[in-house]
Amino acid sequence: EAMSKLTPRVYQGAKLVDDKDHPFRAPGPNDQRGPCPGLNTLANHGYLPRDGVATPSQIISASMAGFNMDIQAAKLATYIGHLLDGNPVTDLLSIGGKTSRTGPDPKGPSKVSGLRTHGTFEGDASMTRGDDFFGDNFNPNRKLFDQLKEFSKRYGGGYYNLTVARELRYHRIKQSIDTNPTFELMGHRHFTAFSEAVFPTSMFVDGRVSGPLAAHLDMKPAESFFMNMRYPRGFFRASKPGSADAESIPVVLGNDPTRVGFQAGRNVRGVKTFVADGSQGSLFSICTFYEFFVGKRIKGIYPNPTGVLRRNLNMNLQFLFDSLSDQTNCTQMFPYGRD
Ligand code: HEM
Ligand code: MG
């Protein structure tokens, strides 16, 4: 009671975000940009440092300020990314590739190589970015964006909506299975792939739109975000905190378990050899993801941390667990002991 009176209330509705304090400026040659159209847009408008190197708190705050992203979703994505690709000692993460701006690397097999590193957060079958196997996993891909437009025409009357998201999501998975011998959709990539298909409907649509066109993304703003990574002129952020949730995810997933990609898995012997594999977790088993991620992935890149590194890893693992515990009751793991 006393606390709530002291805590300032944060406005969680629509507002102009393409404002005079946040003008678009194209990135310079040393500015880091990566595979996320949302984060790139935030950096291009100065909601994030324009060099594309930021702390987890800055990334969470910017996603909330600039897109009204739901706080739990912002935290989950940020700490998955930071633990895999960031520097836990300097608390800096590149939204693009490797850079000396994140400071000296901690000892050990960790790479600290930024969000565009394939096989970390970034994975295959992205809607508008190519698979790493084909050489470029982060720049906007014109052919793939044209395909998104074609699907929006065919399934959404010219708009990208949840029906389009479902059809395009499966189509991209099928395309990758058929052409990419190294195709993989495992662990968190299985649920981020489905979540990211929802995001354009919840966060790229202008917050003043309501009624039948709510959650329907027009192709002009779609092009602005996916290809130019720039707010459409005068853009208002969403009218309520958004991400992908218990209503939207099932729509995109659909109810056809025979559809390839419905389950996590990978090509095991070249193209068209997809085998379901839930050993790293999936949309259906978030706790398996959590156990694999903490016990194998993070422990693998930081086997024996000491000092500040250990302390900060423990803090980031706590934040990751907290961001999950809203919707799950996984058992917390302490791979480096408790403080
Ligand atoms: C994709 C990270 C917030 C929209 C991605 C990818 C990464 C990423 C690493 C690449 C995955 C892949 O496709 O291979 C993050 C992090 C965030 C964040 C750490 C921190 C909160 C946002 C926000 C939005 C957004 C606020 C929207 C406003 C998207 C979309 C894709 C994507 C639509 C899919 C792109 C595609 O498939 O072509 N994100 N993101 N993200 N992100 Fe973000
Ligand atoms: Mg990708």
XYZ file of N, CA and C and ligand atoms in Angstrom, residues 35-39 42 59-60 63 67 69 73-74 77-78 81 115 121-129 169 189 196 199-200 203-204 226, ligand 1:
145
model
N 19.764 -9.515 -36.470
C 18.625 -10.178 -37.121
C 17.252 -9.736 -36.620
N 17.207 -8.890 -35.563
C 15.902 -8.513 -35.002
C 15.454 -7.153 -35.544
N 14.367 -7.150 -36.306
C 13.889 -5.880 -36.850
C 13.417 -4.922 -35.754
N 12.945 -5.459 -34.637
C 12.495 -4.617 -33.524
C 13.655 -3.871 -32.881
N 14.702 -4.609 -32.502
C 15.851 -3.979 -31.845
C 16.593 -3.047 -32.809
N 14.771 0.164 -32.865
C 15.004 0.927 -31.627
C 16.373 1.619 -31.648
N 17.960 -2.646 -22.997
C 17.202 -3.352 -24.040
C 15.758 -3.577 -23.597
N 15.592 -3.958 -22.323
C 14.235 -4.183 -21.801
C 13.458 -2.863 -21.785
N 12.558 -1.678 -25.358
C 11.490 -2.469 -25.982
C 10.124 -2.075 -25.427
N 8.046 0.031 -28.133
C 7.074 -0.874 -28.745
C 5.991 -1.350 -27.779
N 6.412 -3.430 -25.450
C 6.562 -4.872 -25.279
C 6.267 -5.239 -23.833
N 8.071 -10.807 -21.339
C 8.579 -11.255 -22.637
C 9.894 -10.555 -22.957
N 9.956 -9.264 -22.651
C 11.186 -8.510 -22.922
C 12.338 -9.067 -22.089
N 13.447 -12.701 -23.472
C 14.243 -12.620 -24.706
C 15.618 -12.023 -24.405
N 15.637 -10.975 -23.595
C 16.892 -10.288 -23.329
C 17.879 -11.173 -22.579
N 19.295 -13.929 -24.737
C 20.294 -13.347 -25.630
C 21.567 -12.956 -24.905
N 24.097 -10.837 -31.003
C 22.843 -11.547 -31.300
C 22.784 -12.149 -32.698
N 20.792 -17.420 -30.120
C 19.377 -17.026 -30.166
C 18.919 -17.106 -31.621
N 19.776 -16.606 -32.510
C 19.443 -16.604 -33.940
C 19.368 -18.023 -34.466
N 18.332 -18.282 -35.257
C 18.177 -19.612 -35.808
C 17.570 -19.612 -37.194
N 17.282 -20.813 -37.683
C 16.806 -20.991 -39.058
C 15.318 -20.671 -39.215
N 14.926 -20.598 -40.481
C 13.516 -20.422 -40.867
C 12.933 -19.088 -40.411
N 13.760 -18.042 -40.327
C 13.235 -16.715 -40.051
C 12.352 -16.291 -41.228
N 11.411 -15.417 -40.932
C 10.446 -15.062 -41.975
C 11.047 -14.179 -43.062
N 11.908 -13.230 -42.650
C 12.426 -12.250 -43.613
C 13.951 -12.228 -43.690
N 14.600 -13.130 -43.011
C 16.059 -13.241 -43.059
C 16.401 -14.669 -43.492
N 4.774 -19.256 -41.238
C 5.662 -19.955 -40.297
C 5.952 -21.371 -40.783
N 14.605 -21.947 -29.899
C 14.283 -21.504 -31.264
C 12.892 -21.978 -31.672
N 7.907 -14.907 -32.637
C 8.290 -13.833 -33.563
C 7.325 -13.707 -34.734
N 4.702 -11.320 -33.209
C 5.116 -9.938 -32.898
C 4.655 -8.888 -33.904
N 4.760 -9.135 -35.203
C 4.316 -8.084 -36.132
C 2.839 -7.699 -35.945
N 2.960 -5.753 -32.256
C 3.828 -4.600 -31.985
C 4.190 -3.755 -33.203
N 3.948 -4.239 -34.412
C 4.235 -3.412 -35.594
C 2.982 -2.689 -36.101
N 10.452 -4.320 -41.390
C 11.273 -5.478 -41.763
C 12.454 -5.093 -42.656
C 13.733 -11.860 -34.394
C 16.106 -10.772 -30.311
C 12.625 -7.662 -29.047
C 10.450 -8.475 -33.295
C 14.704 -11.774 -33.419
C 15.955 -12.478 -33.452
C 16.631 -12.168 -32.323
C 15.796 -11.274 -31.558
C 18.004 -12.671 -31.900
C 16.431 -13.388 -34.576
C 15.819 -14.738 -34.493
C 15.739 -15.327 -35.872
O 14.806 -14.955 -36.616
O 16.620 -16.128 -36.238
C 15.311 -9.925 -29.575
C 15.596 -9.502 -28.219
C 14.617 -8.637 -27.849
C 13.715 -8.505 -28.993
C 16.788 -9.946 -27.364
C 14.553 -7.961 -26.505
C 13.459 -7.658 -25.879
C 11.795 -7.526 -30.130
C 10.742 -6.543 -30.261
C 10.130 -6.796 -31.471
C 10.810 -7.914 -32.083
C 10.392 -5.467 -29.240
C 8.994 -6.096 -32.143
C 8.602 -4.900 -31.905
C 11.105 -9.523 -33.906
C 10.639 -10.177 -35.114
C 11.581 -11.160 -35.430
C 12.610 -11.083 -34.408
C 9.376 -9.847 -35.896
C 11.506 -12.162 -36.581
C 12.177 -11.668 -37.816
C 11.996 -12.676 -38.925
O 11.662 -13.842 -38.679
O 12.196 -12.296 -40.093
N 14.627 -11.046 -32.266
N 14.172 -9.314 -29.996
N 11.814 -8.320 -31.255
N 12.273 -10.100 -33.505
Fe 13.281 -9.623 -31.816
